[in-house]
Every structure is written in structure tokens, then in C-alpha cells.
Amino acid sequence: MNMRRATIKDVAEAAGVGVATVSRVLSGGSASPETRERVLTVAAQLDYRPSALGRNLRQQRAGGIGLLLPDVTDSFYGRLADGVLSCARAAGEPVILGTTGDDAEREADQIGILLEQGVERVVAVPSGDAEVWAPARRTGLTAVFAHRSAPGHGDVPAVLADDRGGVRTAVDYLTGLGHRRIAYLGGPGQEQRVAAFRQALGALVDEELVVFARGSRDSAYAAAAGLFQRRPDLTAVLAGGNLLGEAAVLAARELDLRVPKDLSLIMFDDVPWAELCAPPLTVVAQPAEDIGYRAAELVLRAGGRRPRGVLLPTELIVRGSCGPRRAS
Amino acid sequence: MNMRRATIKDVAEAAGVGVATVSRVLSGGSASPETRERVLTVAAQLDYRPSALGRNLRQQRAGGIGLLLPDVTDSFYGRLADGVLSCARAAGEPVILGTTGDDAEREADQIGILLEQGVERVVAVPSGDAEVWAPARRTGLTAVFAHRSAPGHGDVPAVLADDRGGVRTAVDYLTGLGHRRIAYLGGPGQEQRVAAFRQALGALVDEELVVFARGSRDSAYAAAAGLFQRRPDLTAVLAGGNLLGEAAVLAARELDLRVPKDLSLIMFDDVPWAELCAPPLTVVAQPAEDIGYRAAELVLRAGGRRPRGVLLPTELIVRGSCGPRRAS
DNA sequence: GTGAAAGCGCTAACAC
DNA sequence: GTGTTAGCGCTTTCAC
């Protein structure tokens, strides 16, 4: 089998026109109705598909959009990716996916691969600082950040959930229930949220109760278990992501802390299993898919004037994992 | 800013050699030690990165590997994707991701996009039959199927979990607990498993208890709820995936069926939340990441002789969602 | 061991 | 409205 694909030249010959005409017709340029008709027919007959290879080289840039994510295994990023994919699909653009593991170096590698491929538009959940992104900027790559921004990237538009609002609502809810010793269990790149947490809590903040994990499940579990053991006096936790929430539930169970009796828990990111958990988890829902879709939209219409950023609303969904402060 | 990237010609000139020499040096061909040294130095100085665009056109094929998945939102496919990505990363190859939604037509579109890009190697969880894949075959594209095979694809290698064994173990476990009316809640492309289910159950099969959902959560829920309402006499369910398991738990809860007292449940695919569920779910674990990794490996060494397929083991992990048949 | 040159498929500038 | 042609960056003969 293994038939050679028809090229523009084949079509041109078969239709008795020049290659330029074929190119024009296929990209909607001007041509007489009859020529257009003929070219289209022949192209269909030959099952001609313009080669992106030729076009890309000629135009000095690959189409398509790059997508850089910390971890496809995390369902939040899965949903975000889904948003990007549906937007890209609507535009007929391929998506090149790379994962960074929240590691700046790995991110730099992935950026390198994209650059090498001639990709000029990327949606990223950034891990590295401005230095990592410098080669990309220099090449004129258009980036849009999603879910979080990064230090030193003043002019890269970002599509974010309203972390500030989400944190505030969650903290208010918790303090309203009487909680005073509230912990924040964070992951990579959550400076924004922690700042909001500190601000919302005001004088109540206890820096020992603000802990960070790296991106992995293990690290999240270690952080949660360590926190709970070190400070058995805390009565509520805000987990900054579904991996962290999962870890908190696991660690609490392991240490025989009953939720919500001994410990109230709010998790960032509403995942399907939050409802299946015992007790069902109260969460701050983030529109993961929308974030991805909007970011892809932004990067695709790179030509027009782009807003500095987009802020999408979060929502506190109260289920059963928070209760009044224990008498202790 | 927006600096033009250095080309091979720039390097050649700066090093005082011909472009061919630069190309040879960079791809490990023969050159005198001193020439090699000089070229390498200059290339580094100029921060030269060979353009994949030029290479691809010249070689009439894009590097990289295509990845076609039903749904990135499903954590099983997320893990599978992760496996593919780590293998691809090790090889320095980009991955082009597309989702099919378990729809043959959408799959055909995605294949079209890949072909247009000149991608010649793809890992896919196939949805369509041989007809959908015909254009791909004709172009000489190398495919490896993952997680499931498809009808009429005799010679496409596939990396599969041992569904047959997994189903048998699960069914044996259930019948050993005394269950007789066991349902199978299936998803798209699970013909293999259902066949194994029928075989394992032998005379006990009740065709009314074998139901299928499409890929979505809604559809899964509808199928589960419908099944439970129509046949309140069933005492055990085998759910063919984590979405289906999730739906089964939800539907059972909605209909006040207690797990495992009224209903025993086994879910295909071990997901982190299976442990957090109340009760913790007994599952048939599948090595999702390995499946992806192995498939990617196979497609990358397309040159050598490739085995017809790989079968990876599954494992029954007993937790708390199965009990003896209710007295009823 | 090295360089010159052809050419991959396409688009855009230019001539008619 | 249409054809001719140059050339994008690279690899790969083919001479030397």
C-alpha cells in the first residue's frame, strides 16, 4: 500500500492550472468560479490534503498550540486540558502537550521542544520564573498563562480563577463556624492564595500552620500528616488542590481525626469524588475547563488586542466536611 | 526583541564550513575532531537549535507521536497519557494530543489532523473500526493501540490489560461470596470484557443485567440508575471503569441501596478516591501508566520487529465494597 | 573529510 | 485571474 500523498503539484497538473491557483483556491483567495470548481473537484478526487510541513516551513512557524501542564494525572489539569482541546478542535489546530512536574528545568526543556517545533503559541500553567521563559520571549512566542501566573511576567496575559475570593469565602465560612486555628495546605505556585489566606485571616494567622507540599501525592501526604501531628490543636484546614485534599482526608483518617468533628476541611477544586467521600467534601469549585478554554481562545486570537487577563469566579460548595469548632 | 533564530547557514558561516558539515556534526556523522569542536562551539555560542520545520519537510515526515484518547478528564486516560508522555520525553519527542469522545467520526477528524501534520506514529485508544483508520494505514502511519483493540485491525499491535483475567477474578470473587445475579455495567469498546464476563459467569448470565453506557458521566449514571431500578433483585455489580463505578456508587446511594449490604460493587481501575469512598471500593487495578509507556515504546521503535501485542496483568484489590449475598 | 547543490510542499511576490 | 518563480531550513547525494 503505502501510497504517496498527493501534493499541490499533482492537483495543479490534474486540474490544468498552476500551483499558485490551487493554493489560492484552497485558502479562499480569488479565482474564477469555474476554476475554483475544477480545482476543488480534482482536489477531492485525489484526496488531497495540504501538507502542514510545507506550509509551516514556508511561513516560518508551525500552527498548533503548545500546552504545558504540571501533571496530566491531576484531574484539575485534566479538565483544564479538556478546555484547551475543545477550543483547539473548534479551530482545527493540533495541540502539543508537555508536562513539567512543577519543575522549572523540565519546563525549560519542554519550551525548548516547542520552540524547536516552531510552535508559536502556548498555553501554560507556569512553573518557572522569567528566566525560564526568556528564550520563548526572545523568539516571539505568544504565551498565555492559565490557573496561575508567575513572578516577573508582567505582560503575559493570564486566565485565573478568583483565588482571592475563593480563599476569603472559605476562610469566612470557617471563622464563622468558630474556627481560629486554621491551616493552609498548599502546593507549588500558590503564593497568591497564601497571601489571600493571610490577609483573610488577619491577626489569626499562625505561620506554623501554613505548609507547602511539592506536586506529588506522596509529598502532599507527608505535608498533611506532618502538619496534623505537629499541631494537633488546629481545628480546620484549607487544602489548596484536590491532591492536597485527598492527602488531608487520608492523613486525618490515619491519625484518627474525625472529619468534621475533630477537623473541618475545605478543599480547593471540586472533583467528582468529593461527593463520594465520607463525609462529602466542602469545596471551592474552580471552572477548570473554562480556564483552559478561555486561555486557548486568548492565545489563538493573538493578533487582536488582548486583555491583560481574565478572572473567573469560584464557588464555595458546602457539603459535609465542615462543622463548628470542637469543644476541646 | 523578537530576534530571528540562528539557522544552520549562520552556524556554517560563523564556523567557516559548509552547511553539510554542520548538519553532519550535529547528527553525529563523521567529521574531523577539530572541525567538530569548532562547529559545536559556534553552535552553542549562537544558541542554535535545528528547526524541526526544515528537517520535517526534508524528511517528509514530522517526528513526534500522536496520542488519541477518548477523554483526558477520565483519570484512567490521564494516567495512560502520563505513561506515553514520559516515554516520549525520554526520547525527546513531542506529543500531539487529541480526544475522540469515543466517537468514530471525531476520531477520524483527529487522524486527519495528525496526517496533515505529517505525524507518522500514533498511540491510540481506538473508537472507530478499520474504515476510520483506513486513511491512516494508506499513508503508512504506524499505529499502536492501547487499552483496547478494535474490530478489523488484525495487524495493529496492542498493549492491553488482562481484561479477561481481571473479569474472571472479579466474578469468581463475587460468586464465591454467594452472588448469583451479577450485573456488568459497561462502557464503549468493552466487547472483550463482556465476552469474558459471560464466559466467567457461564449459565448464570442474565442478559438483562449486561448494560452499556456511552462515555459520559451522565450516560453512566443513567445506565446505573436504570439498571438498579429495573432489576432490584441483583446483588452485585461489576463496573467497567472508574466513571461507571462512580456512577454506580452515586446511583446506589440515590436509591438507598447500601454498599455492600444490599449491593456488592467491584470497579475496574484503581483510582486514588476508591480508598476515600465510603465504603472503600474493591477494584480491579490496571497498570494505566505502563500501558501508555509500553505503547509509546512500541511505536517509537517502529523499525524493529514488533510483537503483535503486550498483555499486562491486572490485580484484584479487595477493600470494603463487597459482602456476602444478602439474605433477601 | 568536506562543500556545492538539489529538492522536500508550500505560499507570496511579481509579471502578465 | 492566473502562471512562474524564489525560497523557507534542512538532509543527502555526489564530487572532490
XYZ file of C-alpha atoms (C1' of nucleotides) in Angstrom:
688
model
C 0.000 0.000 0.000
C 1.844 2.993 1.396
C 0.746 5.370 -1.314
C 2.489 8.686 -1.745
C 0.250 11.512 -0.746
C -0.932 13.868 -3.448
C 0.885 17.188 -3.458
C -0.253 20.569 -4.606
C 1.627 19.959 -7.816
C -0.375 16.837 -8.574
C -3.570 18.765 -8.105
C -2.342 21.634 -10.258
C -1.407 19.328 -13.116
C -4.584 17.317 -12.929
C -6.657 20.483 -12.937
C -4.566 22.100 -15.644
C -3.699 25.153 -13.578
C -0.646 26.478 -11.754
C 0.196 25.612 -8.204
C -0.443 29.145 -7.070
C -4.016 28.916 -8.208
C -4.556 25.761 -6.253
C -3.062 27.377 -3.200
C -5.281 30.408 -3.624
C -8.448 28.440 -4.132
C -7.775 26.310 -1.096
C -7.071 29.237 1.132
C -10.078 31.179 -0.034
C -8.308 33.596 -2.332
C -9.705 34.975 -5.554
C -10.326 32.737 -8.541
C -12.937 32.475 -11.250
C -15.891 30.341 -10.253
C -15.163 27.712 -12.875
C -11.506 27.393 -11.950
C -12.389 27.151 -8.308
C -14.910 24.447 -9.084
C -12.446 22.451 -11.110
C -9.669 22.681 -8.566
C -11.956 21.700 -5.740
C -13.241 18.692 -7.655
C -9.808 17.477 -8.575
C -8.523 18.007 -5.061
C -11.386 15.951 -3.690
C -10.823 13.216 -6.249
C -7.169 12.981 -5.379
C -7.997 13.125 -1.681
C -5.551 15.973 -1.447
C -4.685 17.309 1.969
C -2.298 20.233 2.075
C 0.830 19.258 3.969
C 1.363 21.237 7.105
C 5.065 20.507 6.699
C 5.397 22.600 3.564
C 3.226 25.377 4.854
C 4.963 25.546 8.185
C 8.389 25.824 6.682
C 7.269 28.441 4.255
C 5.595 30.505 6.938
C 8.394 30.007 9.374
C 6.067 28.824 12.053
C 4.109 25.751 12.934
C 0.450 26.143 13.585
C -0.967 24.473 16.598
C -0.787 25.362 20.202
C 1.525 24.090 22.895
C 0.122 23.111 26.267
C 2.367 22.904 29.308
C 0.887 21.329 32.409
C 2.369 20.248 35.723
C 0.676 16.853 35.690
C -1.998 15.287 33.464
C -2.773 12.830 36.199
C -4.255 15.537 38.371
C -7.878 15.749 37.374
C -7.890 19.518 37.660
C -5.308 19.757 34.916
C -7.133 17.069 33.008
C -10.186 19.267 32.924
C -8.128 22.301 32.053
C -6.581 20.377 29.182
C -10.006 19.365 28.030
C -10.978 23.017 27.770
C -7.909 23.823 25.720
C -8.543 20.831 23.496
C -12.114 21.730 22.709
C -11.153 25.248 21.752
C -8.295 23.974 19.618
C -10.504 21.399 17.997
C -13.022 24.063 17.061
C -10.183 25.917 15.367
C -8.799 22.783 13.751
C -5.498 23.260 15.487
C -3.346 20.461 16.865
C -2.253 20.586 20.495
C 1.223 19.613 21.610
C 1.179 18.539 25.211
C 4.058 18.531 27.644
C 4.213 18.040 31.391
C 6.521 19.887 33.720
C 6.021 18.211 37.084
C 6.096 21.708 38.568
C 9.767 21.763 37.809
C 11.344 24.814 36.215
C 14.065 22.872 34.499
C 11.700 20.393 32.958
C 9.551 23.291 31.888
C 12.536 24.855 30.180
C 13.146 21.596 28.315
C 9.578 21.455 27.144
C 9.702 25.045 25.997
C 12.806 24.111 24.064
C 10.982 21.287 22.332
C 8.112 23.567 21.406
C 10.462 26.191 20.052
C 12.269 23.602 18.027
C 8.968 22.531 16.543
C 8.282 26.090 15.561
C 5.272 26.331 17.836
C 4.467 29.945 18.415
C 1.532 29.842 20.737
C 1.409 28.217 24.104
C -0.954 27.893 26.995
C 0.891 27.090 30.184
C 0.463 26.599 33.882
C 3.873 28.106 34.560
C 6.375 26.709 36.996
C 9.483 28.657 36.170
C 10.231 32.317 36.502
C 11.008 34.856 33.837
C 14.404 33.340 33.182
C 12.949 30.034 32.090
C 10.646 31.827 29.731
C 13.268 34.154 28.347
C 14.170 32.011 25.311
C 10.495 31.802 24.490
C 10.006 35.548 24.687
C 13.042 36.184 22.585
C 11.671 34.011 19.806
C 8.474 35.944 19.803
C 6.379 33.143 21.212
C 2.920 34.104 22.369
C 2.145 32.734 25.800
C -0.982 32.763 27.876
C -0.817 31.542 31.428
C -3.611 29.543 32.948
C -4.573 28.830 36.541
C -1.633 30.687 37.929
C 0.733 33.411 36.993
C 4.419 33.549 37.693
C 6.723 36.172 39.085
C 8.276 38.576 36.644
C 5.853 38.002 33.810
C 4.176 41.339 33.803
C 2.906 41.282 30.276
C 1.848 37.688 29.803
C -1.929 37.546 29.944
C -3.295 35.070 32.442
C -6.601 33.327 32.874
C -7.109 32.750 36.557
C -9.741 31.606 38.954
C -10.579 34.124 41.605
C -8.317 32.593 44.228
C -8.508 35.634 46.403
C -12.289 35.498 46.530
C -12.339 31.748 46.954
C -9.931 31.846 49.843
C -11.775 34.669 51.506
C -15.116 32.929 51.244
C -13.677 29.700 52.589
C -11.919 31.401 55.457
C -15.013 33.427 56.339
C -17.058 30.271 56.386
C -14.567 28.599 58.673
C -14.214 31.501 61.060
C -17.977 31.818 61.056
C -18.088 28.278 62.388
C -15.878 29.383 65.215
C -12.548 28.165 63.957
C -9.481 30.095 64.947
C -6.549 27.801 64.288
C -6.903 27.288 60.563
C -4.180 25.724 58.459
C -3.374 26.200 54.803
C -2.039 23.183 52.960
C -0.507 24.481 49.768
C 1.141 23.276 46.602
C 3.605 24.763 44.129
C 2.836 28.182 42.765
C 0.231 29.166 45.304
C 1.805 32.375 46.535
C -1.274 34.300 45.538
C -3.573 32.139 47.541
C -1.424 32.107 50.606
C -1.243 35.857 50.503
C -5.020 35.939 50.308
C -5.182 33.446 53.142
C -3.006 35.579 55.339
C -4.983 38.632 54.523
C -8.350 36.986 55.128
C -7.222 35.593 58.432
C -5.640 38.818 59.600
C -4.371 38.616 63.143
C -5.378 34.990 63.368
C -2.632 33.704 61.064
C -0.241 31.254 62.559
C 2.721 30.842 60.228
C 3.343 27.360 61.521
C 0.011 26.375 60.110
C 0.944 27.358 56.579
C 2.685 24.419 54.951
C 3.666 23.512 51.432
C 3.986 20.294 49.532
C 5.572 19.647 46.200
C 3.360 18.413 43.393
C 3.285 14.692 44.126
C 0.783 12.667 46.113
C 3.496 11.452 48.438
C 4.681 14.906 49.183
C 1.116 16.055 49.796
C 0.510 13.220 52.212
C 3.730 13.877 54.072
C 2.887 17.541 54.431
C -0.614 16.838 55.672
C 0.390 14.127 58.129
C 3.281 16.228 59.406
C 1.021 19.191 59.930
C -1.615 17.233 61.789
C 0.903 15.575 64.047
C 2.848 18.690 64.798
C -0.165 20.784 65.566
C -2.965 18.677 66.958
C -4.557 21.865 68.190
C -5.634 23.018 64.732
C -9.310 22.644 64.010
C -9.637 23.418 60.320
C -7.689 23.049 57.103
C -7.940 24.657 53.725
C -6.359 22.376 51.133
C -5.124 24.140 48.029
C -5.995 21.496 45.458
C -7.550 18.089 45.026
C -4.313 16.190 45.587
C -3.837 18.049 48.823
C -7.425 17.461 49.835
C -7.060 13.778 49.147
C -3.914 13.709 51.237
C -5.636 15.566 54.065
C -8.511 13.090 54.171
C -6.098 10.174 54.134
C -3.834 11.635 56.799
C -6.753 12.566 59.016
C -8.128 9.078 58.770
C -4.755 7.618 59.552
C -4.433 9.738 62.682
C -7.999 9.040 63.740
C -9.097 12.587 63.318
C -12.755 12.572 62.512
C -13.984 14.946 59.839
C -15.736 17.207 60.557
C -15.908 16.548 64.277
C -12.231 16.927 65.075
C -11.229 18.644 61.900
C -13.054 20.761 59.375
C -11.805 20.506 55.819
C -12.294 22.608 52.746
C -10.661 21.610 49.518
C -9.908 23.758 46.506
C -11.272 22.245 43.318
C -14.499 20.337 43.031
C -13.883 16.820 41.782
C -16.490 14.125 41.248
C -15.257 12.050 44.145
C -15.693 14.902 46.609
C -19.314 13.867 46.765
C -18.496 10.206 47.229
C -16.138 10.835 50.086
C -17.192 10.178 53.652
C -18.128 12.774 54.616
C -18.758 14.557 51.320
C -16.228 17.330 50.975
C -16.981 21.003 51.118
C -15.066 22.559 48.256
C -14.140 25.738 46.475
C -15.085 24.922 42.895
C -12.967 26.318 40.091
C -14.036 26.362 36.464
C -11.115 24.294 35.236
C -12.462 23.710 31.763
C -13.376 27.326 31.251
C -9.923 28.364 32.322
C -8.427 26.168 29.643
C -10.910 27.193 27.004
C -10.503 30.889 27.623
C -6.742 30.641 27.667
C -6.764 28.816 24.344
C -9.108 31.424 22.935
C -6.778 34.176 24.010
C -3.712 32.586 22.542
C -5.456 31.873 19.269
C -6.528 35.409 18.619
C -3.079 36.624 19.381
C -3.385 39.256 16.679
C -6.040 41.452 18.218
C -5.541 43.399 21.365
C -5.522 41.030 24.244
C -6.738 41.816 27.700
C -4.157 41.624 30.442
C -6.022 38.767 31.978
C -9.279 37.123 32.814
C -10.608 36.348 36.272
C -13.136 33.556 36.555
C -15.397 33.132 39.592
C -15.015 30.407 42.180
C -17.828 28.995 44.238
C -17.991 27.560 47.722
C -19.975 24.342 47.646
C -20.966 23.367 51.142
C -21.208 19.669 51.795
C -20.377 17.793 54.931
C -16.755 18.255 55.835
C -17.008 21.339 57.984
C -18.559 21.705 61.387
C -18.417 24.049 64.374
C -15.151 24.228 66.237
C -14.794 21.287 68.553
C -15.209 21.991 72.254
C -11.648 20.787 73.014
C 13.211 41.964 20.735
C 11.870 39.195 18.556
C 15.226 38.065 17.314
C 15.454 35.832 14.276
C 16.608 32.398 15.215
C 20.009 31.254 14.031
C 19.872 28.882 11.081
C 22.246 26.219 10.008
C 23.618 28.648 7.466
C 24.552 31.138 10.161
C 26.419 28.455 12.012
C 28.173 27.296 8.866
C 29.361 30.773 8.027
C 30.461 31.594 11.534
C 32.403 28.344 11.703
C 33.821 28.745 8.233
C 32.461 25.437 6.992
C 29.669 24.298 4.711
C 26.154 23.671 5.889
C 26.520 19.980 5.172
C 29.305 19.726 7.700
C 27.246 21.400 10.357
C 24.400 19.030 9.663
C 26.700 16.050 9.859
C 28.333 17.116 13.082
C 25.022 17.781 14.740
C 23.593 14.463 13.757
C 26.658 12.553 14.801
C 28.126 11.953 11.373
C 31.798 11.849 10.547
C 33.966 14.923 10.823
C 37.478 15.680 11.909
C 37.792 16.272 15.629
C 38.806 19.883 15.206
C 36.001 20.696 12.806
C 33.520 19.040 15.117
C 34.835 21.018 18.038
C 34.619 24.309 16.174
C 31.109 23.690 14.898
C 29.863 22.680 18.303
C 31.339 25.751 19.910
C 29.884 28.117 17.373
C 26.513 26.435 17.538
C 26.468 26.825 21.286
C 27.509 30.451 21.052
C 24.775 31.232 18.612
C 22.303 29.244 20.690
C 21.496 27.354 17.558
C 18.610 24.913 17.650
C 17.953 22.989 14.466
C 14.492 23.787 13.183
C 12.194 20.819 13.131
C 10.324 22.569 10.337
C 13.154 22.250 7.874
C 14.015 18.753 8.894
C 10.457 17.560 8.762
C 9.867 18.861 5.299
C 13.070 17.408 4.037
C 12.332 14.030 5.556
C 8.745 14.089 4.527
C 7.569 13.298 7.977
C 7.165 15.043 11.270
C 8.754 13.499 14.285
C 6.719 13.219 17.396
C 3.967 10.895 18.319
C 0.222 11.363 18.132
C -1.937 10.366 21.073
C -5.634 9.772 20.630
C -7.693 9.369 23.771
C -11.418 9.187 24.431
C -11.308 11.705 27.276
C -8.480 13.371 29.202
C -10.857 14.066 32.021
C -11.086 10.395 32.891
C -8.242 9.756 35.271
C -7.515 6.383 33.725
C -6.694 8.042 30.438
C -4.853 10.741 32.304
C -2.541 8.118 33.728
C -2.220 6.418 30.387
C -1.275 9.742 28.825
C 1.286 10.244 31.545
C 2.943 6.978 30.573
C 3.094 7.989 26.936
C 4.464 11.378 27.868
C 7.270 10.046 29.992
C 8.403 7.696 27.266
C 8.196 10.456 24.685
C 10.084 12.831 26.928
C 12.856 10.321 27.369
C 13.114 10.190 23.590
C 12.857 13.970 23.229
C 9.769 13.602 21.078
C 6.798 15.946 21.191
C 3.338 14.505 21.741
C 0.299 15.716 19.860
C -2.816 15.026 21.836
C -6.347 14.682 20.531
C -9.541 13.481 22.170
C -12.201 11.445 20.460
C -15.030 11.262 22.973
C -15.359 7.610 21.971
C -16.757 8.826 18.707
C -15.580 7.310 15.437
C -16.200 10.443 13.437
C -14.287 12.653 15.804
C -11.543 10.099 15.784
C -11.421 10.271 12.005
C -11.090 14.052 12.205
C -8.223 13.796 14.635
C -6.484 11.253 12.468
C -6.880 13.701 9.614
C -5.212 16.441 11.626
C -2.320 14.167 12.519
C -1.861 13.102 8.915
C -1.895 16.690 7.792
C 0.839 17.436 10.317
C 2.908 14.638 8.879
C 2.788 12.651 12.096
C 3.664 9.076 11.354
C 3.390 7.384 14.697
C 0.368 7.275 16.888
C -0.720 5.664 20.106
C -4.485 5.398 20.299
C -7.310 4.079 22.374
C -9.333 3.338 19.261
C -13.009 4.099 18.885
C -13.578 3.575 15.186
C -13.325 0.457 13.106
C -10.981 -0.347 10.257
C -12.701 2.106 7.962
C -11.877 5.066 10.148
C -8.274 4.002 10.222
C -8.029 3.286 6.516
C -6.633 6.701 5.526
C -4.022 6.302 8.211
C -2.977 2.882 7.011
C -2.805 4.045 3.443
C -0.384 6.804 4.373
C 1.863 4.318 6.064
C 1.200 5.570 9.547
C 2.399 3.348 12.357
C -0.264 2.819 14.980
C -0.193 1.076 18.320
C -3.418 0.596 20.187
C -3.604 0.933 23.930
C -6.103 -0.278 26.498
C -8.368 -1.755 23.877
C -8.231 -3.099 20.408
C -10.781 -2.581 17.688
C -12.508 -4.875 15.253
C -10.812 -5.456 11.948
C -7.355 -4.328 12.986
C -5.613 -7.644 12.811
C -2.110 -6.345 12.432
C -2.043 -3.302 14.663
C -0.105 -4.177 17.800
C -1.991 -3.520 21.004
C -0.945 -3.049 24.610
C -3.757 -4.305 26.770
C -4.521 -5.050 30.369
C -5.536 -8.599 31.011
C -9.246 -7.877 30.977
C -10.128 -11.499 30.663
C -8.186 -12.424 33.775
C -9.414 -9.381 35.670
C -13.029 -10.129 34.909
C -12.643 -13.748 35.791
C -11.032 -12.985 39.139
C -13.696 -10.441 39.973
C -16.526 -12.746 39.000
C -15.016 -15.643 40.920
C -14.719 -13.450 43.973
C -18.329 -12.402 43.678
C -19.709 -15.877 43.086
C -17.553 -17.094 45.935
C -19.426 -14.648 48.154
C -22.619 -16.302 47.057
C -23.757 -13.847 44.426
C -25.756 -15.185 41.538
C -27.405 -12.182 39.932
C -24.381 -10.186 38.930
C -24.589 -7.235 36.582
C -21.999 -5.817 34.220
C -22.023 -2.086 33.736
C -20.009 -1.412 30.619
C -18.674 1.444 28.547
C -17.669 1.902 24.909
C -15.317 -0.652 23.437
C -15.671 -3.269 26.149
C -16.732 -6.168 23.964
C -13.752 -8.170 25.149
C -14.611 -7.760 28.765
C -18.245 -8.545 28.334
C -17.339 -11.693 26.475
C -15.086 -12.629 29.374
C -17.876 -11.773 31.779
C -20.317 -14.034 30.002
C -17.792 -16.800 29.883
C -16.834 -16.480 33.528
C -20.436 -16.450 34.637
C -21.437 -19.377 32.424
C -25.013 -20.452 32.967
C -25.538 -17.659 35.470
C -25.521 -14.843 32.901
C -28.647 -12.809 32.682
C -28.530 -10.700 29.550
C -30.766 -8.108 31.125
C -28.036 -7.468 33.642
C -25.498 -6.534 30.998
C -25.895 -2.846 30.246
C -23.861 -0.259 28.424
C -23.316 3.431 28.796
C -21.683 5.848 26.454
C -18.549 7.602 27.616
C -20.026 10.465 29.621
C -20.742 10.698 33.324
C -24.402 11.392 32.665
C -24.771 8.386 30.498
C -23.016 6.237 33.075
C -25.311 7.463 35.804
C -28.394 6.869 33.697
C -27.298 3.355 32.889
C -26.538 2.536 36.524
C -29.732 4.042 37.916
C -31.816 2.379 35.226
C -30.248 -0.963 35.932
C -30.766 -0.747 39.663
C -34.374 0.313 39.329
C -35.277 -2.237 36.711
C -33.712 -5.135 38.496
C -33.813 -4.625 42.243
C -33.093 -8.317 42.587
C -29.464 -8.033 41.521
C -26.951 -8.318 44.326
C -23.655 -7.450 42.724
C -22.253 -5.212 40.016
C -19.027 -5.159 38.105
C -18.399 -1.657 36.788
C -16.152 -1.497 33.738
C -14.296 1.710 34.549
C -13.937 4.443 37.124
C -16.634 6.636 35.610
C -19.013 3.725 35.736
C -18.004 2.875 39.267
C -18.560 6.442 40.337
C -21.981 6.361 38.716
C -22.815 3.091 40.428
C -21.941 4.454 43.856
C -23.973 7.578 43.210
C -26.977 5.709 41.854
C -26.898 3.187 44.677
C -26.829 5.965 47.204
C -29.674 7.720 45.487
C -31.811 4.586 45.567
C -30.898 3.833 49.160
C -29.042 0.684 48.306
C -26.392 0.144 50.907
C -22.992 -0.990 49.740
C -22.030 -3.735 50.422
C -25.060 -4.831 52.410
C -27.614 -4.602 49.600
C -25.222 -4.413 46.738
C -21.680 -5.574 46.223
C -19.600 -3.471 43.872
C -16.358 -4.051 42.076
C -14.924 -1.352 39.872
C -12.409 -1.682 37.092
C -9.495 0.686 37.546
C -7.971 1.659 40.838
C -8.190 5.382 41.400
C -6.998 7.278 44.451
C -10.522 8.097 45.581
C -11.525 4.426 45.666
C -9.924 4.357 49.070
C -11.663 7.500 50.240
C -15.071 6.293 49.247
C -17.498 5.025 51.836
C -17.088 2.132 51.847
C -13.674 1.882 50.210
C -14.103 0.284 46.816
C -12.875 -3.127 45.848
C -11.269 -2.722 42.448
C -9.556 -4.435 39.575
C -6.387 -2.392 39.215
C -4.951 -1.827 35.762
C -1.443 -0.515 35.099
C -2.613 2.535 33.190
C 0.751 4.244 33.101
C 2.573 1.131 31.997
C 0.071 0.639 29.228
C 0.841 4.085 27.920
C 4.557 3.750 28.368
C 4.767 0.408 26.639
C 2.600 1.548 23.779
C 4.808 4.574 23.247
C 7.870 2.388 23.378
C 6.438 0.122 20.727
C 5.521 2.918 18.402
C 8.925 4.534 18.772
C 10.905 1.527 17.778
C 8.705 1.020 14.770
C 11.684 -0.157 12.765
C 12.452 -3.379 14.537
C 10.140 -6.327 14.534
C 7.254 -5.561 16.785
C 5.380 -8.120 18.816
C 1.722 -8.489 17.964
C 0.818 -7.185 21.353
C 1.520 -6.960 25.027
C -0.717 -8.149 27.838
C -0.253 -6.525 31.221
C -1.538 -8.065 34.441
C -4.490 -6.772 36.423
C -4.942 -7.170 40.134
C -7.983 -7.522 42.338
C -7.635 -5.223 45.307
C -10.121 -6.167 47.975
C -11.428 -3.315 50.079
C -14.845 -2.884 51.545
C -17.455 -2.772 48.813
C -18.262 -6.451 48.546
C -20.036 -8.674 51.017
C -21.884 -11.956 51.106
C -25.123 -12.130 49.181
C -27.885 -10.523 51.165
C -30.383 -12.898 52.702
C -33.267 -11.320 50.788
C 36.640 14.818 5.451
C 34.279 18.396 3.278
C 31.488 21.532 0.204
C 28.107 22.507 -3.514
C 23.674 21.804 -4.847
C 19.195 19.676 -5.294
C 14.794 19.499 -3.527
C 11.049 18.285 0.123
C 5.495 21.166 -0.355
C 4.021 25.158 0.203
C 2.930 30.474 -0.175
C 3.627 35.121 -1.679
C 5.598 38.487 -4.781
C 5.505 39.658 -9.179
C 4.620 39.619 -14.061
C 1.375 39.084 -17.446
C -7.406 35.907 -12.814
C -3.629 33.152 -13.359
C 1.149 31.283 -14.007
C 6.161 31.486 -12.886
C 9.374 31.528 -9.605
C 12.014 32.156 -5.370
C 12.939 30.392 -1.130
C 11.725 28.924 3.892
C 15.890 25.214 6.829
C 17.196 21.180 6.459
C 19.406 16.454 4.862
C 21.543 13.908 1.476
C 23.646 12.504 -2.628
C 27.648 13.371 -5.309
C 32.081 15.247 -6.461
C 36.333 16.415 -4.944
